[in-house]
GROMACS .gro file of N, CA and C in nm:
model
  540
    1MET      N    1  -1.851   0.347  -2.439
    1MET     CA    2  -1.801   0.272  -2.325
    1MET      C    3  -1.705   0.166  -2.377
    2LYS      N    4  -1.589   0.154  -2.318
    2LYS     CA    5  -1.493   0.052  -2.355
    2LYS      C    6  -1.541  -0.082  -2.306
    3LYS      N    7  -1.511  -0.187  -2.383
    3LYS     CA    8  -1.542  -0.321  -2.339
    3LYS      C    9  -1.423  -0.377  -2.264
    4LEU      N   10  -1.450  -0.455  -2.163
    4LEU     CA   11  -1.346  -0.515  -2.082
    4LEU      C   12  -1.313  -0.653  -2.136
    5ALA      N   13  -1.184  -0.683  -2.144
    5ALA     CA   14  -1.142  -0.816  -2.183
    5ALA      C   15  -1.148  -0.906  -2.060
    6VAL      N   16  -1.210  -1.021  -2.077
    6VAL     CA   17  -1.221  -1.115  -1.966
    6VAL      C   18  -1.174  -1.250  -2.016
    7VAL      N   19  -1.076  -1.305  -1.948
    7VAL     CA   20  -1.030  -1.439  -1.977
    7VAL      C   21  -1.104  -1.532  -1.883
    8VAL      N   22  -1.162  -1.636  -1.940
    8VAL     CA   23  -1.248  -1.720  -1.858
    8VAL      C   24  -1.209  -1.867  -1.873
    9GLY      N   25  -1.220  -1.938  -1.764
    9GLY     CA   26  -1.198  -2.081  -1.766
    9GLY      C   27  -1.285  -2.148  -1.661
   10ILE      N   28  -1.403  -2.093  -1.636
   10ILE     CA   29  -1.486  -2.149  -1.530
   10ILE      C   30  -1.631  -2.153  -1.569
   11VAL      N   31  -1.704  -2.235  -1.499
   11VAL     CA   32  -1.849  -2.231  -1.500
   11VAL      C   33  -1.888  -2.213  -1.355
   12VAL      N   34  -1.969  -2.112  -1.328
   12VAL     CA   35  -2.005  -2.079  -1.191
   12VAL      C   36  -2.154  -2.095  -1.174
   13LEU      N   37  -2.194  -2.158  -1.066
   13LEU     CA   38  -2.335  -2.174  -1.036
   13LEU      C   39  -2.370  -2.086  -0.918
   14GLY      N   40  -2.483  -2.019  -0.924
   14GLY     CA   41  -2.525  -1.938  -0.812
   14GLY      C   42  -2.584  -1.806  -0.854
   15VAL      N   43  -2.588  -1.715  -0.762
   15VAL     CA   44  -2.648  -1.585  -0.784
   15VAL      C   45  -2.545  -1.477  -0.759
   16VAL      N   46  -2.536  -1.384  -0.852
   16VAL     CA   47  -2.449  -1.268  -0.833
   16VAL      C   48  -2.533  -1.162  -0.765
   17PRO      N   49  -2.476  -1.091  -0.666
   17PRO     CA   50  -2.557  -0.995  -0.593
   17PRO      C   51  -2.605  -0.879  -0.678
   18VAL      N   52  -2.725  -0.837  -0.651
   18VAL     CA   53  -2.774  -0.712  -0.707
   18VAL      C   54  -2.734  -0.607  -0.605
   19CYS      N   55  -2.645  -0.520  -0.644
   19CYS     CA   56  -2.592  -0.424  -0.547
   19CYS      C   57  -2.698  -0.325  -0.509
   20GLY      N   58  -2.706  -0.298  -0.381
   20GLY     CA   59  -2.811  -0.213  -0.331
   20GLY      C   60  -2.760  -0.086  -0.268
   21SER      N   61  -2.741  -0.086  -0.138
   21SER     CA   62  -2.716   0.036  -0.063
   21SER      C   63  -2.593   0.111  -0.108
   22GLN      N   64  -2.486   0.041  -0.144
   22GLN     CA   65  -2.367   0.114  -0.183
   22GLN      C   66  -2.381   0.177  -0.321
   23GLN      N   67  -2.478   0.137  -0.398
   23GLN     CA   68  -2.498   0.195  -0.529
   23GLN      C   69  -2.622   0.284  -0.533
   24ALA      N   70  -2.684   0.309  -0.421
   24ALA     CA   71  -2.810   0.381  -0.417
   24ALA      C   72  -2.799   0.524  -0.466
   25ALA      N   73  -2.682   0.582  -0.458
   25ALA     CA   74  -2.666   0.722  -0.495
   25ALA      C   75  -2.631   0.735  -0.643
   26ALA      N   76  -2.721   0.690  -0.731
   26ALA     CA   77  -2.698   0.703  -0.875
   26ALA      C   78  -2.682   0.850  -0.908
   27GLY      N   79  -2.590   0.880  -0.997
   27GLY     CA   80  -2.563   1.019  -1.030
   27GLY      C   81  -2.469   1.085  -0.931
   28ASN      N   82  -2.394   1.004  -0.856
   28ASN     CA   83  -2.309   1.055  -0.749
   28ASN      C   84  -2.175   1.110  -0.795
   29GLY      N   85  -2.139   1.099  -0.921
   29GLY     CA   86  -2.008   1.144  -0.967
   29GLY      C   87  -1.996   1.293  -0.992
   30ALA      N   88  -2.107   1.362  -1.016
   30ALA     CA   89  -2.103   1.503  -1.053
   30ALA      C   90  -2.031   1.590  -0.950
   31ALA      N   91  -2.056   1.570  -0.823
   31ALA     CA   92  -1.993   1.652  -0.719
   31ALA      C   93  -1.842   1.632  -0.714
   32PHE      N   94  -1.794   1.523  -0.771
   32PHE     CA   95  -1.651   1.491  -0.769
   32PHE      C   96  -1.584   1.523  -0.903
   33GLY      N   97  -1.662   1.564  -1.002
   33GLY     CA   98  -1.608   1.590  -1.135
   33GLY      C   99  -1.569   1.464  -1.209
   34THR      N  100  -1.638   1.355  -1.179
   34THR     CA  101  -1.605   1.226  -1.238
   34THR      C  102  -1.732   1.156  -1.286
   35ARG      N  103  -1.715   1.038  -1.335
   35ARG     CA  104  -1.829   0.956  -1.375
   35ARG      C  105  -1.898   0.901  -1.251
   36ASN      N  106  -2.015   0.846  -1.271
   36ASN     CA  107  -2.090   0.784  -1.162
   36ASN      C  108  -2.039   0.642  -1.137
   37THR      N  109  -2.074   0.588  -1.022
   37THR     CA  110  -2.048   0.447  -0.997
   37THR      C  111  -2.128   0.368  -1.100
   38ARG      N  112  -2.081   0.250  -1.131
   38ARG     CA  113  -2.147   0.169  -1.233
   38ARG      C  114  -2.268   0.096  -1.180
   39ASP      N  115  -2.361   0.072  -1.267
   39ASP     CA  116  -2.481  -0.004  -1.234
   39ASP      C  117  -2.442  -0.149  -1.213
   40CYS      N  118  -2.485  -0.205  -1.104
   40CYS     CA  119  -2.446  -0.342  -1.072
   40CYS      C  120  -2.566  -0.436  -1.069
   41GLY      N  121  -2.658  -0.418  -1.157
   41GLY     CA  122  -2.777  -0.501  -1.158
   41GLY      C  123  -2.755  -0.638  -1.218
   42VAL      N  124  -2.650  -0.708  -1.178
   42VAL     CA  125  -2.622  -0.842  -1.229
   42VAL      C  126  -2.693  -0.944  -1.142
   43ASN      N  127  -2.772  -1.027  -1.206
   43ASN     CA  128  -2.842  -1.132  -1.133
   43ASN      C  129  -2.860  -1.249  -1.228
   44ALA      N  130  -2.789  -1.357  -1.201
   44ALA     CA  131  -2.795  -1.474  -1.290
   44ALA      C  132  -2.780  -1.601  -1.209
   45ASP      N  133  -2.845  -1.706  -1.255
   45ASP     CA  134  -2.831  -1.835  -1.188
   45ASP      C  135  -2.694  -1.897  -1.216
   46SER      N  136  -2.642  -1.875  -1.336
   46SER     CA  137  -2.510  -1.927  -1.375
   46SER      C  138  -2.428  -1.812  -1.429
   47PRO      N  139  -2.368  -1.731  -1.342
   47PRO     CA  140  -2.295  -1.612  -1.388
   47PRO      C  141  -2.170  -1.649  -1.467
   48SER      N  142  -2.140  -1.567  -1.564
   48SER     CA  143  -2.019  -1.583  -1.644
   48SER      C  144  -1.902  -1.514  -1.575
   49ALA      N  145  -1.785  -1.526  -1.631
   49ALA     CA  146  -1.668  -1.456  -1.578
   49ALA      C  147  -1.691  -1.305  -1.583
   50ALA      N  148  -1.757  -1.258  -1.688
   50ALA     CA  149  -1.787  -1.115  -1.697
   50ALA      C  150  -1.879  -1.071  -1.584
   51GLN      N  151  -1.974  -1.155  -1.547
   51GLN     CA  152  -2.064  -1.122  -1.437
   51GLN      C  153  -1.992  -1.127  -1.302
   52LEU      N  154  -1.899  -1.220  -1.286
   52LEU     CA  155  -1.819  -1.222  -1.163
   52LEU      C  156  -1.732  -1.096  -1.156
   53GLN      N  157  -1.678  -1.056  -1.270
   53GLN     CA  158  -1.600  -0.932  -1.274
   53GLN      C  159  -1.689  -0.815  -1.237
   54GLN      N  160  -1.813  -0.816  -1.282
   54GLN     CA  161  -1.908  -0.711  -1.246
   54GLN      C  162  -1.936  -0.713  -1.096
   55ALA      N  163  -1.940  -0.830  -1.035
   55ALA     CA  164  -1.959  -0.839  -0.890
   55ALA      C  165  -1.842  -0.772  -0.818
   56PHE      N  166  -1.720  -0.792  -0.869
   56PHE     CA  167  -1.602  -0.724  -0.811
   56PHE      C  168  -1.618  -0.572  -0.823
   57ILE      N  169  -1.658  -0.526  -0.940
   57ILE     CA  170  -1.676  -0.383  -0.964
   57ILE      C  171  -1.783  -0.328  -0.870
   58CYS      N  172  -1.891  -0.402  -0.855
   58CYS     CA  173  -2.002  -0.360  -0.769
   58CYS      C  174  -1.956  -0.337  -0.626
   59GLU      N  175  -1.878  -0.430  -0.574
   59GLU     CA  176  -1.829  -0.415  -0.437
   59GLU      C  177  -1.723  -0.307  -0.424
   60SER      N  178  -1.650  -0.280  -0.532
   60SER     CA  179  -1.540  -0.184  -0.528
   60SER      C  180  -1.584  -0.040  -0.544
   61GLU      N  181  -1.691  -0.016  -0.619
   61GLU     CA  182  -1.736   0.120  -0.646
   61GLU      C  183  -1.840   0.161  -0.542
   62VAL      N  184  -1.799   0.255  -0.457
   62VAL     CA  185  -1.880   0.290  -0.342
   62VAL      C  186  -1.880   0.442  -0.322
   63TYR      N  187  -1.997   0.496  -0.296
   63TYR     CA  188  -2.010   0.636  -0.256
   63TYR      C  189  -2.027   0.639  -0.105
   64THR      N  190  -1.946   0.722  -0.038
   64THR     CA  191  -1.956   0.739   0.107
   64THR      C  192  -1.995   0.883   0.136
   65PRO      N  193  -2.112   0.906   0.197
   65PRO     CA  194  -2.155   1.043   0.227
   65PRO      C  195  -2.056   1.114   0.319
   66ALA      N  196  -2.072   1.244   0.329
   66ALA     CA  197  -1.982   1.326   0.409
   66ALA      C  198  -1.966   1.272   0.550
   67GLY      N  199  -1.843   1.261   0.592
   67GLY     CA  200  -1.808   1.221   0.727
   67GLY      C  201  -1.702   1.316   0.778
   68SER      N  202  -1.615   1.269   0.865
   68SER     CA  203  -1.512   1.355   0.922
   68SER      C  204  -1.414   1.405   0.816
   69SER      N  205  -1.393   1.327   0.710
   69SER     CA  206  -1.302   1.371   0.604
   69SER      C  207  -1.378   1.410   0.477
   70GLY      N  208  -1.508   1.431   0.487
   70GLY     CA  209  -1.589   1.468   0.371
   70GLY      C  210  -1.636   1.346   0.294
   71ALA      N  211  -1.715   1.372   0.191
   71ALA     CA  212  -1.767   1.263   0.109
   71ALA      C  213  -1.655   1.209   0.020
   72LYS      N  214  -1.666   1.082  -0.014
   72LYS     CA  215  -1.569   1.025  -0.107
   72LYS      C  216  -1.637   0.925  -0.199
   73LEU      N  217  -1.574   0.905  -0.313
   73LEU     CA  218  -1.625   0.816  -0.415
   73LEU      C  219  -1.511   0.723  -0.455
   74GLU      N  220  -1.533   0.594  -0.441
   74GLU     CA  221  -1.433   0.495  -0.480
   74GLU      C  222  -1.475   0.431  -0.610
   75LEU      N  223  -1.385   0.432  -0.708
   75LEU     CA  224  -1.412   0.379  -0.841
   75LEU      C  225  -1.300   0.284  -0.882
   76VAL      N  226  -1.325   0.204  -0.983
   76VAL     CA  227  -1.221   0.121  -1.045
   76VAL      C  228  -1.227   0.140  -1.195
   77SER      N  229  -1.113   0.120  -1.260
   77SER     CA  230  -1.107   0.126  -1.406
   77SER      C  231  -1.009   0.021  -1.454
   78GLY      N  232  -1.013  -0.007  -1.582
   78GLY     CA  233  -0.920  -0.103  -1.640
   78GLY      C  234  -0.924  -0.240  -1.576
   79VAL      N  235  -1.041  -0.284  -1.533
   79VAL     CA  236  -1.054  -0.413  -1.463
   79VAL      C  237  -1.036  -0.527  -1.563
   80ASN      N  238  -0.941  -0.614  -1.535
   80ASN     CA  239  -0.915  -0.731  -1.619
   80ASN      C  240  -0.883  -0.847  -1.526
   81LEU      N  241  -0.984  -0.925  -1.491
   81LEU     CA  242  -0.968  -1.036  -1.398
   81LEU      C  243  -0.985  -1.169  -1.470
   82GLN      N  244  -0.906  -1.266  -1.429
   82GLN     CA  245  -0.916  -1.403  -1.480
   82GLN      C  246  -0.958  -1.493  -1.365
   83PHE      N  247  -1.042  -1.592  -1.396
   83PHE     CA  248  -1.094  -1.683  -1.295
   83PHE      C  249  -1.053  -1.826  -1.330
   84SER      N  250  -1.006  -1.901  -1.231
   84SER     CA  251  -0.961  -2.038  -1.251
   84SER      C  252  -1.080  -2.134  -1.252
   85LYS      N  253  -1.047  -2.261  -1.264
   85LYS     CA  254  -1.146  -2.366  -1.242
   85LYS      C  255  -1.173  -2.372  -1.092
   86THR      N  256  -1.279  -2.439  -1.053
   86THR     CA  257  -1.313  -2.447  -0.911
   86THR      C  258  -1.210  -2.530  -0.835
   87ARG      N  259  -1.204  -2.499  -0.706
   87ARG     CA  260  -1.125  -2.578  -0.613
   87ARG      C  261  -1.200  -2.580  -0.480
   88PRO      N  262  -1.168  -2.674  -0.392
   88PRO     CA  263  -1.237  -2.677  -0.262
   88PRO      C  264  -1.194  -2.560  -0.173
   89TYR      N  265  -1.282  -2.522  -0.085
   89TYR     CA  266  -1.252  -2.423   0.018
   89TYR      C  267  -1.133  -2.470   0.101
   90ASN      N  268  -1.041  -2.378   0.133
   90ASN     CA  269  -0.925  -2.409   0.216
   90ASN      C  270  -0.928  -2.317   0.338
   91PRO      N  271  -0.949  -2.370   0.458
   91PRO     CA  272  -0.959  -2.285   0.577
   91PRO      C  273  -0.831  -2.207   0.608
   92ASN      N  274  -0.717  -2.251   0.556
   92ASN     CA  275  -0.591  -2.182   0.582
   92ASN      C  276  -0.572  -2.057   0.495
   93SER      N  277  -0.639  -2.051   0.381
   93SER     CA  278  -0.618  -1.936   0.291
   93SER      C  279  -0.747  -1.863   0.252
   94ASP      N  280  -0.861  -1.919   0.281
   94ASP     CA  281  -0.987  -1.863   0.231
   94ASP      C  282  -1.078  -1.812   0.342
   95ALA      N  283  -1.023  -1.761   0.449
   95ALA     CA  284  -1.101  -1.721   0.567
   95ALA      C  285  -1.161  -1.582   0.549
   96TYR      N  286  -1.271  -1.573   0.477
   96TYR     CA  287  -1.344  -1.448   0.461
   96TYR      C  288  -1.473  -1.455   0.541
   97SER      N  289  -1.512  -1.345   0.598
   97SER     CA  290  -1.635  -1.339   0.677
   97SER      C  291  -1.755  -1.376   0.590
   98GLY      N  292  -1.834  -1.469   0.637
   98GLY     CA  293  -1.956  -1.507   0.568
   98GLY      C  294  -1.940  -1.609   0.458
   99ILE      N  295  -1.818  -1.654   0.430
   99ILE     CA  296  -1.796  -1.749   0.321
   99ILE      C  297  -1.869  -1.879   0.350
  100ASP      N  298  -1.932  -1.936   0.248
  100ASP     CA  299  -1.997  -2.065   0.261
  100ASP      C  300  -1.890  -2.171   0.236
  101VAL      N  301  -1.845  -2.235   0.342
  101VAL     CA  302  -1.734  -2.328   0.334
  101VAL      C  303  -1.769  -2.455   0.257
  102ARG      N  304  -1.896  -2.477   0.229
  102ARG     CA  305  -1.939  -2.596   0.154
  102ARG      C  306  -1.931  -2.573   0.003
  103GLN      N  307  -1.913  -2.448  -0.038
  103GLN     CA  308  -1.911  -2.414  -0.180
  103GLN      C  309  -1.767  -2.408  -0.231
  104PRO      N  310  -1.747  -2.440  -0.360
  104PRO     CA  311  -1.613  -2.426  -0.417
  104PRO      C  312  -1.577  -2.278  -0.432
  105VAL      N  313  -1.449  -2.250  -0.442
  105VAL     CA  314  -1.401  -2.115  -0.465
  105VAL      C  315  -1.323  -2.114  -0.597
  106TYR      N  316  -1.296  -1.995  -0.645
  106TYR     CA  317  -1.224  -1.976  -0.770
  106TYR      C  318  -1.106  -1.883  -0.743
  107ASP      N  319  -0.989  -1.924  -0.784
  107ASP     CA  320  -0.875  -1.834  -0.773
  107ASP      C  321  -0.893  -1.724  -0.877
  108VAL      N  322  -0.848  -1.604  -0.840
  108VAL     CA  323  -0.861  -1.487  -0.926
  108VAL      C  324  -0.725  -1.422  -0.939
  109ARG      N  325  -0.695  -1.375  -1.058
  109ARG     CA  326  -0.574  -1.294  -1.079
  109ARG      C  327  -0.605  -1.191  -1.185
  110GLY      N  328  -0.525  -1.085  -1.188
  110GLY     CA  329  -0.546  -0.984  -1.290
  110GLY      C  330  -0.494  -0.848  -1.250
  111SER      N  331  -0.561  -0.746  -1.301
  111SER     CA  332  -0.517  -0.610  -1.276
  111SER      C  333  -0.635  -0.514  -1.281
  112TYR      N  334  -0.618  -0.398  -1.219
  112TYR     CA  335  -0.715  -0.290  -1.224
  112TYR      C  336  -0.653  -0.165  -1.163
  113VAL      N  337  -0.721  -0.053  -1.180
  113VAL     CA  338  -0.680   0.073  -1.118
  113VAL      C  339  -0.791   0.112  -1.021
  114ALA      N  340  -0.754   0.143  -0.897
  114ALA     CA  341  -0.850   0.187  -0.796
  114ALA      C  342  -0.835   0.338  -0.777
  115TRP      N  343  -0.948   0.405  -0.760
  115TRP     CA  344  -0.950   0.551  -0.742
  115TRP      C  345  -1.026   0.583  -0.614
  116THR      N  346  -0.975   0.679  -0.538
  116THR     CA  347  -1.050   0.737  -0.427
  116THR      C  348  -1.058   0.886  -0.455
  117CYS      N  349  -1.181   0.934  -0.480
  117CYS     CA  350  -1.201   1.074  -0.515
  117CYS      C  351  -1.271   1.147  -0.400
  118PHE      N  352  -1.229   1.271  -0.380
  118PHE     CA  353  -1.284   1.355  -0.275
  118PHE      C  354  -1.351   1.476  -0.338
  119GLU      N  355  -1.452   1.529  -0.270
  119GLU     CA  356  -1.514   1.651  -0.321
  119GLU      C  357  -1.409   1.762  -0.322
  120PRO      N  358  -1.399   1.836  -0.432
  120PRO     CA  359  -1.301   1.945  -0.438
  120PRO      C  360  -1.326   2.048  -0.328
  121SER      N  361  -1.216   2.107  -0.280
  121SER     CA  362  -1.223   2.205  -0.173
  121SER      C  363  -1.192   2.344  -0.226
  122ASN      N  364  -1.254   2.445  -0.167
  122ASN     CA  365  -1.223   2.584  -0.200
  122ASN      C  366  -1.115   2.639  -0.108
  123ASN      N  367  -1.065   2.556  -0.018
  123ASN     CA  368  -0.962   2.598   0.077
  123ASN      C  369  -0.830   2.622   0.001
  124PRO      N  370  -0.778   2.744  -0.002
  124PRO     CA  371  -0.656   2.772  -0.078
  124PRO      C  372  -0.529   2.725  -0.007
  125TYR      N  373  -0.541   2.676   0.116
  125TYR     CA  374  -0.423   2.638   0.193
  125TYR      C  375  -0.413   2.486   0.206
  126GLY      N  376  -0.293   2.440   0.229
  126GLY     CA  377  -0.273   2.299   0.255
  126GLY      C  378  -0.281   2.213   0.131
  127ASN      N  379  -0.295   2.083   0.154
  127ASN     CA  380  -0.296   1.985   0.046
  127ASN      C  381  -0.438   1.937   0.019
  128ALA      N  382  -0.533   2.029   0.019
  128ALA     CA  383  -0.673   1.994  -0.003
  128ALA      C  384  -0.695   1.961  -0.151
  129PRO      N  385  -0.788   1.871  -0.180
  129PRO     CA  386  -0.815   1.839  -0.320
  129PRO      C  387  -0.877   1.958  -0.393
  130ARG      N  388  -0.830   1.984  -0.512
  130ARG     CA  389  -0.880   2.093  -0.596
  130ARG      C  390  -0.961   2.035  -0.711
  131ALA      N  391  -1.051   2.112  -0.765
  131ALA     CA  392  -1.130   2.068  -0.881
  131ALA      C  393  -1.033   2.029  -0.993
  132GLY      N  394  -1.055   1.912  -1.050
  132GLY     CA  395  -0.969   1.863  -1.157
  132GLY      C  396  -0.848   1.784  -1.109
  133LYS      N  397  -0.820   1.788  -0.981
  133LYS     CA  398  -0.711   1.708  -0.921
  133LYS      C  399  -0.755   1.671  -0.780
  134ASN      N  400  -0.851   1.582  -0.772
  134ASN     CA  401  -0.910   1.549  -0.643
  134ASN      C  402  -0.923   1.399  -0.619
  135CYS      N  403  -0.840   1.319  -0.688
  135CYS     CA  404  -0.847   1.174  -0.672
  135CYS      C  405  -0.710   1.114  -0.644
  136TRP      N  406  -0.708   1.014  -0.558
  136TRP     CA  407  -0.589   0.932  -0.539
  136TRP      C  408  -0.602   0.813  -0.633
  137LYS      N  409  -0.489   0.768  -0.684
  137LYS     CA  410  -0.487   0.660  -0.782
  137LYS      C  411  -0.398   0.548  -0.728
  138TYR      N  412  -0.450   0.426  -0.736
  138TYR     CA  413  -0.376   0.309  -0.689
  138TYR      C  414  -0.372   0.205  -0.800
  139LEU      N  415  -0.256   0.144  -0.820
  139LEU     CA  416  -0.239   0.045  -0.925
  139LEU      C  417  -0.250  -0.095  -0.867
  140GLY      N  418  -0.330  -0.175  -0.929
  140GLY     CA  419  -0.346  -0.314  -0.889
  140GLY      C  420  -0.294  -0.405  -0.998
  141ASN      N  421  -0.164  -0.404  -1.018
  141ASN     CA  422  -0.102  -0.491  -1.118
  141ASN      C  423  -0.063  -0.622  -1.052
  142GLY      N  424  -0.099  -0.733  -1.112
  142GLY     CA  425  -0.064  -0.862  -1.056
  142GLY      C  426  -0.136  -0.895  -0.927
  143VAL      N  427  -0.262  -0.849  -0.913
  143VAL     CA  428  -0.339  -0.880  -0.794
  143VAL      C  429  -0.387  -1.025  -0.800
  144SER      N  430  -0.417  -1.080  -0.683
  144SER     CA  431  -0.471  -1.216  -0.678
  144SER      C  432  -0.568  -1.226  -0.561
  145GLY      N  433  -0.651  -1.327  -0.565
  145GLY     CA  434  -0.749  -1.348  -0.460
  145GLY      C  435  -0.841  -1.462  -0.494
  146ILE      N  436  -0.966  -1.452  -0.445
  146ILE     CA  437  -1.063  -1.558  -0.471
  146ILE      C  438  -1.201  -1.500  -0.499
  147ALA      N  439  -1.282  -1.580  -0.567
  147ALA     CA  440  -1.425  -1.554  -0.582
  147ALA      C  441  -1.494  -1.660  -0.499
  148PHE      N  442  -1.590  -1.617  -0.416
  148PHE     CA  443  -1.657  -1.713  -0.328
  148PHE      C  444  -1.803  -1.676  -0.311
  149ARG      N  445  -1.877  -1.772  -0.269
  149ARG     CA  446  -2.019  -1.754  -0.241
  149ARG      C  447  -2.037  -1.743  -0.090
  150ASP      N  448  -2.120  -1.648  -0.046
  150ASP     CA  449  -2.143  -1.635   0.097
  150ASP      C  450  -2.262  -1.721   0.140
  151THR      N  451  -2.291  -1.721   0.268
  151THR     CA  452  -2.397  -1.806   0.320
  151THR      C  453  -2.537  -1.760   0.279
  152PHE      N  454  -2.547  -1.642   0.215
  152PHE     CA  455  -2.674  -1.596   0.160
  152PHE      C  456  -2.683  -1.626   0.011
  153GLY      N  457  -2.583  -1.692  -0.046
  153GLY     CA  458  -2.585  -1.729  -0.187
  153GLY      C  459  -2.533  -1.622  -0.281
  154GLN      N  460  -2.474  -1.516  -0.228
  154GLN     CA  461  -2.423  -1.408  -0.313
  154GLN      C  462  -2.274  -1.429  -0.340
  155TRP      N  463  -2.231  -1.388  -0.460
  155TRP     CA  464  -2.092  -1.402  -0.500
  155TRP      C  465  -2.013  -1.277  -0.463
  156HIS      N  466  -1.889  -1.297  -0.420
  156HIS     CA  467  -1.796  -1.191  -0.386
  156HIS      C  468  -1.662  -1.221  -0.453
  157VAL      N  469  -1.593  -1.117  -0.495
  157VAL     CA  470  -1.459  -1.132  -0.552
  157VAL      C  471  -1.367  -1.041  -0.472
  158LYS      N  472  -1.270  -1.100  -0.404
  158LYS     CA  473  -1.175  -1.026  -0.320
  158LYS      C  474  -1.035  -1.046  -0.375
  159VAL      N  475  -0.965  -0.936  -0.398
  159VAL     CA  476  -0.828  -0.942  -0.446
  159VAL      C  477  -0.739  -0.851  -0.362
  160CYS      N  478  -0.611  -0.877  -0.367
  160CYS     CA  479  -0.512  -0.798  -0.294
  160CYS      C  480  -0.393  -0.779  -0.385
  161CYS      N  481  -0.334  -0.682  -0.393
  161CYS     CA  482  -0.329  -0.556  -0.326
  161CYS      C  483  -0.298  -0.447  -0.427
  162VAL      N  484  -0.337  -0.327  -0.396
  162VAL     CA  485  -0.307  -0.212  -0.480
  162VAL      C  486  -0.200  -0.128  -0.411
  163VAL      N  487  -0.124  -0.055  -0.490
  163VAL     CA  488  -0.022   0.034  -0.436
  163VAL      C  489  -0.041   0.173  -0.495
  164SER      N  490   0.001   0.273  -0.420
  164SER     CA  491  -0.010   0.411  -0.465
  164SER      C  492   0.062   0.428  -0.598
  165ALA      N  493  -0.001   0.496  -0.692
  165ALA     CA  494   0.056   0.515  -0.825
  165ALA      C  495   0.180   0.602  -0.823
  166ASP      N  496   0.202   0.677  -0.717
  166ASP     CA  497   0.314   0.771  -0.712
  166ASP      C  498   0.420   0.731  -0.611
  167GLY      N  499   0.418   0.609  -0.563
  167GLY     CA  500   0.514   0.568  -0.462
  167GLY      C  501   0.460   0.591  -0.324
  168SER      N  502   0.537   0.655  -0.239
  168SER     CA  503   0.497   0.669  -0.099
  168SER      C  504   0.422   0.798  -0.070
  169ASN      N  505   0.423   0.895  -0.161
  169ASN     CA  506   0.356   1.023  -0.136
  169ASN      C  507   0.215   1.024  -0.193
  170ILE      N  508   0.129   1.103  -0.133
  170ILE     CA  509  -0.007   1.117  -0.184
  170ILE      C  510  -0.009   1.231  -0.286
  171VAL      N  511  -0.049   1.198  -0.405
  171VAL     CA  512  -0.059   1.295  -0.514
  171VAL      C  513  -0.203   1.292  -0.562
  172TYR      N  514  -0.260   1.410  -0.588
  172TYR     CA  515  -0.396   1.416  -0.643
  172TYR      C  516  -0.389   1.410  -0.794
  173TYR      N  517  -0.472   1.323  -0.851
  173TYR     CA  518  -0.480   1.304  -0.995
  173TYR      C  519  -0.614   1.357  -1.045
  174PRO      N  520  -0.621   1.386  -1.176
  174PRO     CA  521  -0.752   1.419  -1.233
  174PRO      C  522  -0.845   1.299  -1.218
  175PRO      N  523  -0.972   1.325  -1.193
  175PRO     CA  524  -1.065   1.211  -1.172
  175PRO      C  525  -1.089   1.135  -1.301
  176PRO      N  526  -1.117   1.004  -1.288
  176PRO     CA  527  -1.153   0.927  -1.407
  176PRO      C  528  -1.291   0.973  -1.454
  177THR      N  529  -1.308   0.982  -1.584
  177THR     CA  530  -1.437   1.026  -1.635
  177THR      C  531  -1.508   0.912  -1.705
  178ASN      N  532  -1.454   0.862  -1.811
  178ASN     CA  533  -1.517   0.751  -1.881
  178ASN      C  534  -1.428   0.629  -1.883
  179GLU      N  535  -1.340   0.617  -1.787
  179GLU     CA  536  -1.251   0.503  -1.780
  179GLU      C  537  -1.322   0.381  -1.722
  180TYR      N  538  -1.361   0.294  -1.807
  180TYR     CA  539  -1.419   0.168  -1.762
  180TYR      C  540  -1.320   0.061  -1.795
   0.00000   0.00000   0.00000
């Protein structure tokens, strides 16, 4: 497993969420020909920048059971986030649902790659995902956002924005396997 570089300049107090329902399907990558979502069992009273980065990964990596467009698996790789020193909550820029406005927030910047993988199709027609080329890839270079605590005491890291790796067209890429 590759280690992630984390640049840190903060001390954070609180609890990082132990991811539950969205990570419940351990072993969910096999049907997609990819790795599984990562274990998000981070729980600390004073989380480090690496643990906040893990909270971002936890919220980003999600298995969605079959629906109208089939099952999908969302993954991230190459996550490299930096966290600032604390600053006060700003109602003009920090309006996230559930945010605890009494708690400080942390500016976040960095980069990552987001993946949306679909179960391969046996349909020989159309632009259906095929085994070995069943993922969309999005680049998050120069993303920014905030890390905040919600009213239940859990930490969240929200960043914006990723763009399609191929421009405006949807192209299927090979799924990430061991890209952490």
